[in-house]
mmCIF file of C-alpha atoms in Angstrom:
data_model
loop_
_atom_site.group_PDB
_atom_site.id
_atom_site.type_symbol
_atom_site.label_atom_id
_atom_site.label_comp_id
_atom_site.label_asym_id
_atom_site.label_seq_id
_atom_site.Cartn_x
_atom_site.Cartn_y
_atom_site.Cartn_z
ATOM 1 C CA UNK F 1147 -19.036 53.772 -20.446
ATOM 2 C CA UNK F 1148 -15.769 53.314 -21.425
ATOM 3 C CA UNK F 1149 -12.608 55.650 -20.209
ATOM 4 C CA UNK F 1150 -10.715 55.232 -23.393
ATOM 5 C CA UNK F 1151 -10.717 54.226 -27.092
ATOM 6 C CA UNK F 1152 -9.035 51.955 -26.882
ATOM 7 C CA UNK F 1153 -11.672 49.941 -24.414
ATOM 8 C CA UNK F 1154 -14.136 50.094 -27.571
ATOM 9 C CA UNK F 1155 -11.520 49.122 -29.972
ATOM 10 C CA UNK F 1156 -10.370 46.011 -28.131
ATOM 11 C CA UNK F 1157 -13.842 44.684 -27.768
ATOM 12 C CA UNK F 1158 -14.639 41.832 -30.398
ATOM 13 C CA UNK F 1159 -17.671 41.202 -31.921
ATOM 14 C CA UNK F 1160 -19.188 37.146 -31.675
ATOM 15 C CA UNK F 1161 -20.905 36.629 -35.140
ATOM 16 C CA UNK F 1162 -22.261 33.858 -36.039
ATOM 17 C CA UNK F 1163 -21.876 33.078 -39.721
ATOM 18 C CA UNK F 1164 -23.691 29.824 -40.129
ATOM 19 C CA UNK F 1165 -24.899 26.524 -37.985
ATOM 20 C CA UNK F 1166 -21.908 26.497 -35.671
ATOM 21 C CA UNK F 1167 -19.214 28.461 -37.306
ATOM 22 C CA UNK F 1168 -18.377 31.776 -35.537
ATOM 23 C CA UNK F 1169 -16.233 34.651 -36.377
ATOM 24 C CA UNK F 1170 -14.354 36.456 -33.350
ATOM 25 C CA UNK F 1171 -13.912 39.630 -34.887
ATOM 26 C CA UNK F 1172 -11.716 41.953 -33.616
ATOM 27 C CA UNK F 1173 -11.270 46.151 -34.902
ATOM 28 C CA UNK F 1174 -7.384 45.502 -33.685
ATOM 29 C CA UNK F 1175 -7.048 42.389 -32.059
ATOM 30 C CA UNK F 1176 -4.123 43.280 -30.462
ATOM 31 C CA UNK F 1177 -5.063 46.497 -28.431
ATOM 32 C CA UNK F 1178 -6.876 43.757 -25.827
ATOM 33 C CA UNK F 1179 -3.119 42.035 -25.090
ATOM 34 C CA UNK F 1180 -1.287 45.251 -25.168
ATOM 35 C CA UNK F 1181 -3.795 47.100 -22.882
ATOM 36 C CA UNK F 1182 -4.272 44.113 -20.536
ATOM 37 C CA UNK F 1183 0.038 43.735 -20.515
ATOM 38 C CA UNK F 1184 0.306 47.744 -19.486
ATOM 39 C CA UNK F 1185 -2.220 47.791 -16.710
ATOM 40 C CA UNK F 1186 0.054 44.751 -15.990
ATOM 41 C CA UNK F 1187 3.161 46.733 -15.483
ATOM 42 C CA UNK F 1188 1.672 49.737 -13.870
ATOM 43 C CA UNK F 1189 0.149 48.072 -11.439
ATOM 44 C CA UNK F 1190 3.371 46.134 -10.168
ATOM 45 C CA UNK F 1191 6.174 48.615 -10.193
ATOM 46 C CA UNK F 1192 7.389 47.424 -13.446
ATOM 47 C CA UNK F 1193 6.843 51.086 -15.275
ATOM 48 C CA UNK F 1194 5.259 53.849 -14.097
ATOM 49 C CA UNK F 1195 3.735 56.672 -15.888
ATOM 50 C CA UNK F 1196 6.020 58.656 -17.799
ATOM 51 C CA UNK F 1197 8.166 55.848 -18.874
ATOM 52 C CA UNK F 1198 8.728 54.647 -22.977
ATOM 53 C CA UNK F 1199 7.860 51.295 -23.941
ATOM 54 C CA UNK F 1200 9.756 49.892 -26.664
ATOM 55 C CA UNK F 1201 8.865 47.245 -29.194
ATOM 56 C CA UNK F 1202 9.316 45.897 -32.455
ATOM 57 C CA UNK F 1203 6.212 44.938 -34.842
ATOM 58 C CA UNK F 1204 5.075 44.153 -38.235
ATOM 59 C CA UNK F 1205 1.894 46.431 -37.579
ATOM 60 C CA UNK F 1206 -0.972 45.680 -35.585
ATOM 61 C CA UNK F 1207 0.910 45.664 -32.306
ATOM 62 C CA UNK F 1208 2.489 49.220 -33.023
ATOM 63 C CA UNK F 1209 -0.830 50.474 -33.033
ATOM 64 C CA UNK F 1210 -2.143 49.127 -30.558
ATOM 65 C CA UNK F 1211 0.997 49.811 -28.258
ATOM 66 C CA UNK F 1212 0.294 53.285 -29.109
ATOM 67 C CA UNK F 1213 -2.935 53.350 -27.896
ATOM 68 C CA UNK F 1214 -2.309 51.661 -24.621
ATOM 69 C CA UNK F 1215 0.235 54.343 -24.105
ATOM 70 C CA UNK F 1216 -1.745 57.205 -24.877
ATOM 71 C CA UNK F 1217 -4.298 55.744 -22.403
ATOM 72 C CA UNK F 1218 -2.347 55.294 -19.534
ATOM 73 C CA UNK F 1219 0.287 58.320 -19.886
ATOM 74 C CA UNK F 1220 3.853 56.465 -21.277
ATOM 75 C CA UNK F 1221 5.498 57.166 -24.315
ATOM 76 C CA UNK F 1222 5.954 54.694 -27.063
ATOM 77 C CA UNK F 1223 9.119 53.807 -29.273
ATOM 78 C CA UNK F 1224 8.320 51.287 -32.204
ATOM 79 C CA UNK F 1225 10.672 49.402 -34.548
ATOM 80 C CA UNK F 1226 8.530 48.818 -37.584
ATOM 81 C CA UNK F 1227 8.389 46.500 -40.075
ATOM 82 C CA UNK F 1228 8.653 47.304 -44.067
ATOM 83 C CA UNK F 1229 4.793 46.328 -44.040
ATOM 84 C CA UNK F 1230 3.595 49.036 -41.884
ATOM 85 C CA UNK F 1231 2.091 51.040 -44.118
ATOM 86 C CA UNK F 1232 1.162 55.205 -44.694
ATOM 87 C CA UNK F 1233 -2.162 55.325 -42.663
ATOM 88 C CA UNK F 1234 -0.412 53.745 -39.506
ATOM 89 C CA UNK F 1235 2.283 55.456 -39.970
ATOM 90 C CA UNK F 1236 0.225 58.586 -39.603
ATOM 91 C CA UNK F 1237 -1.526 57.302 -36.789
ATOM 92 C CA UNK F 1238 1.301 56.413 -34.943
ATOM 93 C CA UNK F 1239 2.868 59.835 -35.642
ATOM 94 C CA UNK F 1240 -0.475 61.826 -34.480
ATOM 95 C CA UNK F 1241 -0.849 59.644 -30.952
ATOM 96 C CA UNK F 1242 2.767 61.127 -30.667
ATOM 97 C CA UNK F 1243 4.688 57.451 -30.914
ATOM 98 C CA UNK F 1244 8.065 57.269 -32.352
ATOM 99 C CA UNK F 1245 8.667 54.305 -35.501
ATOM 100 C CA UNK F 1246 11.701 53.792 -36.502
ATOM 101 C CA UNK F 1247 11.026 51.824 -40.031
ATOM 102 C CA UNK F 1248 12.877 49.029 -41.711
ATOM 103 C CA UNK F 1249 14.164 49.787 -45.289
ATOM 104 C CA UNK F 1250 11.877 47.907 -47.862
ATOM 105 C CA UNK F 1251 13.202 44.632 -47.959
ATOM 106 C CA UNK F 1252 11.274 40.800 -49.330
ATOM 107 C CA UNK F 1253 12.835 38.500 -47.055
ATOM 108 C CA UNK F 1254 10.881 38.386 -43.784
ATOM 109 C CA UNK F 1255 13.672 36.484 -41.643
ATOM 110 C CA UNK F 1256 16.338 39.470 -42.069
ATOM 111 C CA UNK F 1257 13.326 41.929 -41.734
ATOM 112 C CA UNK F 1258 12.778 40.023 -38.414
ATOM 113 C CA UNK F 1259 16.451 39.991 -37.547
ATOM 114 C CA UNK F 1260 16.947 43.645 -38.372
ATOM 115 C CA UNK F 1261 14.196 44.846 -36.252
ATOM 116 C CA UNK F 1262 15.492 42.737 -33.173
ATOM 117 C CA UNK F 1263 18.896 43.933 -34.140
ATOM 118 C CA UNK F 1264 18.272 47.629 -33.647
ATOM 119 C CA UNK F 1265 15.991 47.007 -30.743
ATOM 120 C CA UNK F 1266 19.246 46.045 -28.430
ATOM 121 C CA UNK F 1267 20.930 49.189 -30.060
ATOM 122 C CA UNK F 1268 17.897 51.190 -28.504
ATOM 123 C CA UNK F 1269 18.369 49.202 -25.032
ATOM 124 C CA UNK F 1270 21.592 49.730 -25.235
ATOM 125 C CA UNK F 1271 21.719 53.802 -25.678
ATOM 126 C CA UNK F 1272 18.457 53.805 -23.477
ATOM 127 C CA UNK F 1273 18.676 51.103 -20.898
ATOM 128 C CA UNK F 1274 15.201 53.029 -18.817
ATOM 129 C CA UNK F 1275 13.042 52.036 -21.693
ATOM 130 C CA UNK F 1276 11.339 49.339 -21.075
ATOM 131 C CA UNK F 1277 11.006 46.479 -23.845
ATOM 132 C CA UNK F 1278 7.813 44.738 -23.830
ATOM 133 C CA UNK F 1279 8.672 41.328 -25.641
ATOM 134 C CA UNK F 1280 5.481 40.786 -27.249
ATOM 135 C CA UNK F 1281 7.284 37.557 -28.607
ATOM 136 C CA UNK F 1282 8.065 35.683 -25.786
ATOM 137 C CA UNK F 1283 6.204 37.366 -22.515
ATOM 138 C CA UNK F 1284 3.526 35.625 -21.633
ATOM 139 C CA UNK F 1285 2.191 38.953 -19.905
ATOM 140 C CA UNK F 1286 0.279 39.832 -23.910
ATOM 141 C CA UNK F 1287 -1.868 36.588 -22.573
ATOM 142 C CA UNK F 1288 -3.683 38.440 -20.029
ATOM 143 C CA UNK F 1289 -6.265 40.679 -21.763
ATOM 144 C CA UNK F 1290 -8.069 37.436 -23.575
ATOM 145 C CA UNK F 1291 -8.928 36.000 -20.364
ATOM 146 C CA UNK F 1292 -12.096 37.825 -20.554
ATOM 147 C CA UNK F 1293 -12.724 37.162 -24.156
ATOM 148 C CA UNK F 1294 -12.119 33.854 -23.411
ATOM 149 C CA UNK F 1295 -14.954 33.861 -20.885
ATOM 150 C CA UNK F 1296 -17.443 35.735 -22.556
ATOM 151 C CA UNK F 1297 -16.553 32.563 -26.026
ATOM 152 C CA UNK F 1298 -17.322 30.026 -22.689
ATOM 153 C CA UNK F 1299 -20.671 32.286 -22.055
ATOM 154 C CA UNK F 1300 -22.257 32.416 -26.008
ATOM 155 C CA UNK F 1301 -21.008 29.683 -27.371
ATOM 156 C CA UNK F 1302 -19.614 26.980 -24.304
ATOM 157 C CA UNK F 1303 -16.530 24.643 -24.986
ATOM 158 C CA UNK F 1304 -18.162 21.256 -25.848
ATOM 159 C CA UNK F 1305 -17.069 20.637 -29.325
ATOM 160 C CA UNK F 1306 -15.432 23.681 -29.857
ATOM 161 C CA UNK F 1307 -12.864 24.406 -32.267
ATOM 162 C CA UNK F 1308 -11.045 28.094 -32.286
ATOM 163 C CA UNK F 1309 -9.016 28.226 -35.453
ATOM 164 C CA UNK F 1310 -6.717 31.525 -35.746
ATOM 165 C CA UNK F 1311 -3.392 32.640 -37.326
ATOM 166 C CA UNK F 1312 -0.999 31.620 -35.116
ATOM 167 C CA UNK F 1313 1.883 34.645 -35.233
ATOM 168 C CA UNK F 1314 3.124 35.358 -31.334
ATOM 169 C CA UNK F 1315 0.764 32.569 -30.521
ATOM 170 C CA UNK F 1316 -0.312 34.991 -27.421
ATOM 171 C CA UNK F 1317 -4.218 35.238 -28.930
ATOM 172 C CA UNK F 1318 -4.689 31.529 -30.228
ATOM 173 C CA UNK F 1319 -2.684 30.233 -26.900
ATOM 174 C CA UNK F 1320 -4.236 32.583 -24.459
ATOM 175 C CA UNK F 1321 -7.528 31.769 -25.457
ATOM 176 C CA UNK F 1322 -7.349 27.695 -25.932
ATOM 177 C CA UNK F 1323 -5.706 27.634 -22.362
ATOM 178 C CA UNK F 1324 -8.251 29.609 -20.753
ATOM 179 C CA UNK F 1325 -11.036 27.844 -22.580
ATOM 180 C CA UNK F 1326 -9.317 24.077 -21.683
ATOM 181 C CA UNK F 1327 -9.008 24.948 -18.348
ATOM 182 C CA UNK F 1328 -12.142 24.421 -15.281
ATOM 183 C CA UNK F 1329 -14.299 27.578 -15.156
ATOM 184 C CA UNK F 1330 -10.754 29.781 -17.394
ATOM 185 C CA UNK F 1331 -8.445 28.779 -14.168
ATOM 186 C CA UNK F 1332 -4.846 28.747 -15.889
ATOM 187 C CA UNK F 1333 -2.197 27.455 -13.989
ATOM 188 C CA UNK F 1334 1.536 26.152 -15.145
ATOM 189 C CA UNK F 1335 2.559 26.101 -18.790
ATOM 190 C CA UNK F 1336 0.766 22.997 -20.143
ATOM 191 C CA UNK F 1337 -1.872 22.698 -22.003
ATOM 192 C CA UNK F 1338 -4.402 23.078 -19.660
ATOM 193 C CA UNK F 1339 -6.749 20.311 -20.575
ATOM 194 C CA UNK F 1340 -9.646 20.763 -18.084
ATOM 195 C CA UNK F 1341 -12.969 18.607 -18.792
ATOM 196 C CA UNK F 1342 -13.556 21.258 -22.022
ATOM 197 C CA UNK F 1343 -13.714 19.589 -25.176
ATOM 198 C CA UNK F 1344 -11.837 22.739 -26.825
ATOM 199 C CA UNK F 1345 -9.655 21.859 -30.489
ATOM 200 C CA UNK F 1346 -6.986 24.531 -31.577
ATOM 201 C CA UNK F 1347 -6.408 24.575 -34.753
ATOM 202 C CA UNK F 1348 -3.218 26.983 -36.222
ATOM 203 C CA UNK F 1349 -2.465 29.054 -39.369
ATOM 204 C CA UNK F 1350 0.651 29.942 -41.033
ATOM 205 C CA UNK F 1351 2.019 31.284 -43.755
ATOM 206 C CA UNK F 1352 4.661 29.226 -46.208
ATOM 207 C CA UNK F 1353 7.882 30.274 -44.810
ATOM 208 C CA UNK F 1354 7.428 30.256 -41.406
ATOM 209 C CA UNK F 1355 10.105 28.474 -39.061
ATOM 210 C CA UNK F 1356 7.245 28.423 -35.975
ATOM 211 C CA UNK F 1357 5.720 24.886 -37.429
ATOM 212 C CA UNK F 1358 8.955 23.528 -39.405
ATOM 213 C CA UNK F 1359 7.887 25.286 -43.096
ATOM 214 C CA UNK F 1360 10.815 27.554 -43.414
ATOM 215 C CA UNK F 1361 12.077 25.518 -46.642
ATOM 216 C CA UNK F 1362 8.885 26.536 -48.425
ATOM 217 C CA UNK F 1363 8.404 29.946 -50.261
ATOM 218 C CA UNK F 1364 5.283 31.652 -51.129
ATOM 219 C CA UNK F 1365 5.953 33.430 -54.860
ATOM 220 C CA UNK F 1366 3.442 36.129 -53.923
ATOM 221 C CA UNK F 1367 4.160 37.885 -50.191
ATOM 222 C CA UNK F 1368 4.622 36.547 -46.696
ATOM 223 C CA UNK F 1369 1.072 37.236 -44.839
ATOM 224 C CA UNK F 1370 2.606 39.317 -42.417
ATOM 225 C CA UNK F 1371 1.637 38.689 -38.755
ATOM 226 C CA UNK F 1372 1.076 34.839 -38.698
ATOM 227 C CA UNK F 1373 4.542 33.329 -39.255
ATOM 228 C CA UNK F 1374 8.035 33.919 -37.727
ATOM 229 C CA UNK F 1375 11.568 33.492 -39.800
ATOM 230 C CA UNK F 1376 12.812 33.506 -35.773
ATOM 231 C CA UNK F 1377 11.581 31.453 -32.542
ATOM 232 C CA UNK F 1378 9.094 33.080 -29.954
ATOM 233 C CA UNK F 1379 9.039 31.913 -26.748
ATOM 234 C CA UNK F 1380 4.703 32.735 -26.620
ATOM 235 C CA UNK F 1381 4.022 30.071 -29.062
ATOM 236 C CA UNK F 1382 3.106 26.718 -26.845
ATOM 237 C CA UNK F 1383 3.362 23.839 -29.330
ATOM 238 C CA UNK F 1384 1.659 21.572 -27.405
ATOM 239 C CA UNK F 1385 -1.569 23.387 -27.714
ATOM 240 C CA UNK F 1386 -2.421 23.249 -31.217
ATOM 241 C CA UNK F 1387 -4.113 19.769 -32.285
ATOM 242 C CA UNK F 1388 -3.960 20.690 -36.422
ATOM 243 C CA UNK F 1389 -2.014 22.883 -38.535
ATOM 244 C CA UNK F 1390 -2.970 24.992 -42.164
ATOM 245 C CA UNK F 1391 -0.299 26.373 -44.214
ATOM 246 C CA UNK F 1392 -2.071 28.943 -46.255
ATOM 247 C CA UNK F 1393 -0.621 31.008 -49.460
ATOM 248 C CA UNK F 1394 -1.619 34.757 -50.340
ATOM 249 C CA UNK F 1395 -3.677 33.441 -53.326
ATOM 250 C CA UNK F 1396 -5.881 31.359 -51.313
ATOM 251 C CA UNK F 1397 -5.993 33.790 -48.172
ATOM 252 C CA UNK F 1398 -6.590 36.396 -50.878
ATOM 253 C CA UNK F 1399 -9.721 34.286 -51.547
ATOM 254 C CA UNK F 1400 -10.901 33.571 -48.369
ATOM 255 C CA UNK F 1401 -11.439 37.014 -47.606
ATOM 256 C CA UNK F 1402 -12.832 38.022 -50.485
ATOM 257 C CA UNK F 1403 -15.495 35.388 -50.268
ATOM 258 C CA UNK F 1404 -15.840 36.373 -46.293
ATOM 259 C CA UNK F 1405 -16.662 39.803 -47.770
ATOM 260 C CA UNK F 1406 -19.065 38.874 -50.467
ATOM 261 C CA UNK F 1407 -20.836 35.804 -48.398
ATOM 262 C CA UNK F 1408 -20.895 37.516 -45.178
ATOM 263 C CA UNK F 1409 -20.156 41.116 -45.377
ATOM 264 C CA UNK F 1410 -17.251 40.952 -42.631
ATOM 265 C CA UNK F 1411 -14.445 43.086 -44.295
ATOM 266 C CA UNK F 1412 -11.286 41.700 -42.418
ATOM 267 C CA UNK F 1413 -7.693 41.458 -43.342
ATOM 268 C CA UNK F 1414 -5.705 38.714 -45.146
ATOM 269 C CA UNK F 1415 -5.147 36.936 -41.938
ATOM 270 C CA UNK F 1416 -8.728 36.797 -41.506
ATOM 271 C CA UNK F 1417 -9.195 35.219 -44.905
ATOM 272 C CA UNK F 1418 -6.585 32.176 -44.080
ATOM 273 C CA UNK F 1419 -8.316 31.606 -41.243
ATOM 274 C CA UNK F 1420 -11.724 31.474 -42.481
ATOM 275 C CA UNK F 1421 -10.509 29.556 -45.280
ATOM 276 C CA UNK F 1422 -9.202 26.509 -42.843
ATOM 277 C CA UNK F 1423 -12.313 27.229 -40.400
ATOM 278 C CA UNK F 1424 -14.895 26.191 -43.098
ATOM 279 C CA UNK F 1425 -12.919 23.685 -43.737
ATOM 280 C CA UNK F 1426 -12.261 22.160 -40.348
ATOM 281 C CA UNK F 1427 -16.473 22.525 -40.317
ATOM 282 C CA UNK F 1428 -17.314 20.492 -42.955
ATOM 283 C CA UNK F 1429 -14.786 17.495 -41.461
ATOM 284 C CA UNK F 1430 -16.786 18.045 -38.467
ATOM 285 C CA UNK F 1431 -19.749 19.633 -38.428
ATOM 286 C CA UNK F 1432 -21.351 18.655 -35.226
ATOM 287 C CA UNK F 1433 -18.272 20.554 -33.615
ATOM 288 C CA UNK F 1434 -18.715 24.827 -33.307
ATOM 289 C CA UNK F 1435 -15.941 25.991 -35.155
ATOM 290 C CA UNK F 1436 -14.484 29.951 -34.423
ATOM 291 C CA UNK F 1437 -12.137 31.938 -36.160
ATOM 292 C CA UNK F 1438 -10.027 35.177 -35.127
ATOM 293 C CA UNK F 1439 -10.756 37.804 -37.808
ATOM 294 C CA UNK F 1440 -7.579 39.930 -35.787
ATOM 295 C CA UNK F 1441 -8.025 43.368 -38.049
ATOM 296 C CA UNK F 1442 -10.144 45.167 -40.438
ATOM 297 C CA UNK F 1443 -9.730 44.726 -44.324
ATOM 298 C CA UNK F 1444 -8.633 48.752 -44.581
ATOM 299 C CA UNK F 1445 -4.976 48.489 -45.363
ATOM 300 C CA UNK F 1446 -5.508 45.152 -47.453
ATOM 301 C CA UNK F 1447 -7.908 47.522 -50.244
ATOM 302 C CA UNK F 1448 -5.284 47.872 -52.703
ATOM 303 C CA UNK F 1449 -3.130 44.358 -52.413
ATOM 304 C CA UNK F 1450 -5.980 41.945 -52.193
ATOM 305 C CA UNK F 1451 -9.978 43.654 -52.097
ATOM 306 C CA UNK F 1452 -8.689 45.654 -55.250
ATOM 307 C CA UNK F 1453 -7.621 41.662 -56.500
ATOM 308 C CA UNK F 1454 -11.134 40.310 -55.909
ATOM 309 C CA UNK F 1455 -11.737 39.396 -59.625
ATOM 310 C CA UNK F 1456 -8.917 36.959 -59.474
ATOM 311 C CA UNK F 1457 -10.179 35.147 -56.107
ATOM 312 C CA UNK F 1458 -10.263 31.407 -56.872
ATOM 313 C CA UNK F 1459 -14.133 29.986 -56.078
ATOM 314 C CA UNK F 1460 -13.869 28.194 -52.365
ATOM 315 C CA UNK F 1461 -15.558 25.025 -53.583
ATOM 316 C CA UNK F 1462 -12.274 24.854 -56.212
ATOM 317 C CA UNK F 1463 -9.873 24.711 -53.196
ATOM 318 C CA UNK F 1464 -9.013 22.077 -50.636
ATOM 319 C CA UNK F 1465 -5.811 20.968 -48.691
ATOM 320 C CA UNK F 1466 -3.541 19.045 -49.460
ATOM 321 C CA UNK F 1467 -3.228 16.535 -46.657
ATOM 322 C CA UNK F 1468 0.316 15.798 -45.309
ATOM 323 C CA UNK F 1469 2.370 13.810 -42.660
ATOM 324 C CA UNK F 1470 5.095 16.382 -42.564
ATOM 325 C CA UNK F 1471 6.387 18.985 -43.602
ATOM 326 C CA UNK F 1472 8.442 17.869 -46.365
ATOM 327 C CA UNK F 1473 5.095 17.302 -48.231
ATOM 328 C CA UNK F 1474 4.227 20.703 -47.941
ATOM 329 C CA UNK F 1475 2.668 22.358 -51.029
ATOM 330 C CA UNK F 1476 1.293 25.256 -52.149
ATOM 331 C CA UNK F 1477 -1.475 27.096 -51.849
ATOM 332 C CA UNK F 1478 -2.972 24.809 -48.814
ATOM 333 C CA UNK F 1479 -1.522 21.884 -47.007
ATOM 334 C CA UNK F 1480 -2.878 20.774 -43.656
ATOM 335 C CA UNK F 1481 -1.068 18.540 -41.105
ATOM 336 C CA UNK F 1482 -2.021 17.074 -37.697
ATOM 337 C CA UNK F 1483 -0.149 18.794 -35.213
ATOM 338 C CA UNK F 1484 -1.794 16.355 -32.032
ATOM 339 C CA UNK F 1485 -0.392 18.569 -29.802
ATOM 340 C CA UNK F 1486 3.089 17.674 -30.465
ATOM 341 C CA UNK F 1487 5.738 19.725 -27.918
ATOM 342 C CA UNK F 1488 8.558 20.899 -30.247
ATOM 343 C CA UNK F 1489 8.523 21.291 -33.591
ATOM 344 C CA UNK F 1490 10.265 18.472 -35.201
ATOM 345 C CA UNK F 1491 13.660 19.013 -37.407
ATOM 346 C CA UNK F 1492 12.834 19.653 -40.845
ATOM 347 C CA UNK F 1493 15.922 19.692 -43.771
#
C-alpha cells in the first residue's frame, strides 16, 4: 500500500498500443524524479525536514516538487513559468507551496532567463533554501531506475527504441542509460552501452537551443517542457541516436489521433512524441518502439483537444529528412543525431 500520493501518481502505466509500439504513460511524469531526488537529500544530510526547496519550472516539475514536499515534511518555493496555468496554480496554493509567476510573456528564452534570474535573487535573500537544479543535477535521474527495470522486465532491450521529449533530458537520459547498461548498472557519464540493443530517439520543439534549432520559430506556441532557449547540464548528447523537431500543429495532431485511436488522453508533449514513435516504427518495425506520454491531456482541453477538428490526418504528415539543422523546416524535420557529443555550431 502506498504511504503517499504521490507513490500512486508517479507510477506509469506500460500500454501496449499495437505490435511493438508501447506507450509509458505517466499521471505526472515528473513526481518519480522529484520524489526519488528528495529521499536523495534527506537521506544524506543535504536537507532535512523543515527546510524549503526552491526551483524554477514551466509546470510539471512545480507540481510535482510540491508533492514530494508535502510527503516528506519541507516547504516548497517555485518560480513559475507564464504557462503554468489556473488549476496548478490552485494546487500548488492548497499543498501550501509558494509560486512566484512570470509576467505573460511569448519569448521562451527571456521567460527562461527571467525565472533563473530571480531564482539567485531568492538565494541570495535566503541562502538556507536549498535549490534543487532540476536542469543540470543529475540527482532527478534516480527515481527512473526502477521504471527503467520494470521497461527491461515487460518489454526487454533487444531492439528497443524509447522515443520521448527531450526537455531536462533527466527522463529520456535516465532511462536509455539504465536500459544500455548490464542488468541497469550505471556507472560514469557515458553512454553506457552495455550488450542492450536500446535506440534513443529525442523530441524538440522549433526553437530550442538543446539540439542547435534556436534559429527556427514555431508561428503557433513553444511546446513548453521539451526545449530550452538556455543550456542544461542533464541533457547527455551522446545518448540520443535520432532527433524530431516537432511544431504545435503536428503535436496538436498527434494527440488528438492518440486520443481518438487509442483512448490515451495525454498532453501535447505526448502527441510529438507519439507522432515521431509511429514513425520511427514503420522505418523499423521489427524494433519495439516506446514513447513517454509525461502528463495527462487536462490542461491542454482548451488550446489543442478543443482544436481537434483542425488536426491534420497522420497518414498526410511525414518528416522532412535533414543533415543539419540549417535544413530545418516546419512542422516535422528529423535528423540523425548518432550519438554525436556536443551539439554542433549552428548560424
Amino acid at each position: 500500500m502506498d504511504q503517499h500520493i504521490a507513490e500512486a501518481i508517479g507510477r506509469p502505466d506500460l500500454i501496449r498500443l499495437d505490435d511493438r509500439l508501447v506507450c509509458l504513460r505517466f499521471e505526472t511524469m515528473k513526481v518519480v524524479s522529484a520524489l526519488a531526488a528528495v529521499r536523495h537529500l534527506l537521506d544524506t544530510g543535504v536537507v532535512r525536514r523543515g527546510d524549503t526547496l526552491l526551483d524554477s519550472s514551466s509546470g510539471i516539475y512545480a507540481y510535482a516538487l510540491a508533492l514530494a514536499c508535502h510527503r516528506h515534511g519541507l516547504h516548497c518555493h517555485v518560480v513559475g513559468s507564464t504557462t503554468v496555468d489556473k488549476t496548478l496554480r490552485t494546487q500548488l496554493a492548497v499543498l501550501g507551496a509558494t509560486l512566484e509567476q512570470m509576467d505573460p510573456c511569448d519569448d521562451l528564452k527571456l521567460d527562461q532567463k527571467r525565472r533563473v534570474e530571480r531564482i539567485h535573487e531568492i538565494l541570495v535573500a535566503h541562502p538556507e533554501y536549498h535549490w534543487m537544479r532540476q536542469y543540470h543535477d543529475d540527482i532527478h535521474y534516480l527515481g527512473y531506475r526502477a521504471i527503467a527495470d520494470r521497461i527491461r522486465e515487460e518489454t526487454g532491450t533487444d531492439r528497443l527504441t524509447v522515443v520521448g521529449g527531450v526537455g531536462s533530458g533527466a527522463s529520456t537520459g535516465a532511462l536509455t542509460r539504465y536500459l544500455r547498461a548490464p542488468s541497469g548498472k550505471v556507472s560514469g557519464n557515458g553512454p553506457n552501452d552495455g550488450a542492450t540493443d536500446v535506440e534513443l530517439v529525442g523530441v524538440q520543439p522549433y526553437g530550442s537551443l538543446t539540439f542547435g534549432a534556436q534559429h527556427t520559430s514555431d508561428p503557433e506556441i513553444i511546446i513548453a517542457g521539451i526545449g530550452s532557449s538556455i543550456p542544461f547540464g542533464n541533457v547527455s548528447h551522446e545518448l540520443y541516436d535520432t532527433l524530431h523537431w516537432i511544431s504545435f500543429d503536428a503535436a496538436l495532431s498527434g494527440a488528438v489521433d492518440l486520443l481518438r485511436r487509442h483512448a490515451v488522453f495525454a498532453g501535447l508533449s505526448t502527441g510529438a512524441a507519439y507522432l515521431a514513435a509511429r514513425h520511427e516504427h514503420e522505418r523499423a518495425p521489427e524494433r519495439t518502439v516506446l514513447f513517454i506520454a509525461p502528463d495527462t491531456g487536462h490542461r491542454y482541453t482548451d488550446t489543442v483537444y478543443a482544436r481537434h477538428r483542425e488536426a491534420t490526418p497522420l497518414s498526410h504528415l511525414a518528416p522532412r529528412d535533414i543533415a543539419d539543422q540549417a535544413e530545418l523546416a516546419l512542422p516535422w524535420s528529423r535528423m540523425p543525431w548518432n550519438r554525436t557529443p556536443t551539439p554542433p555550431l549552428t548560424a
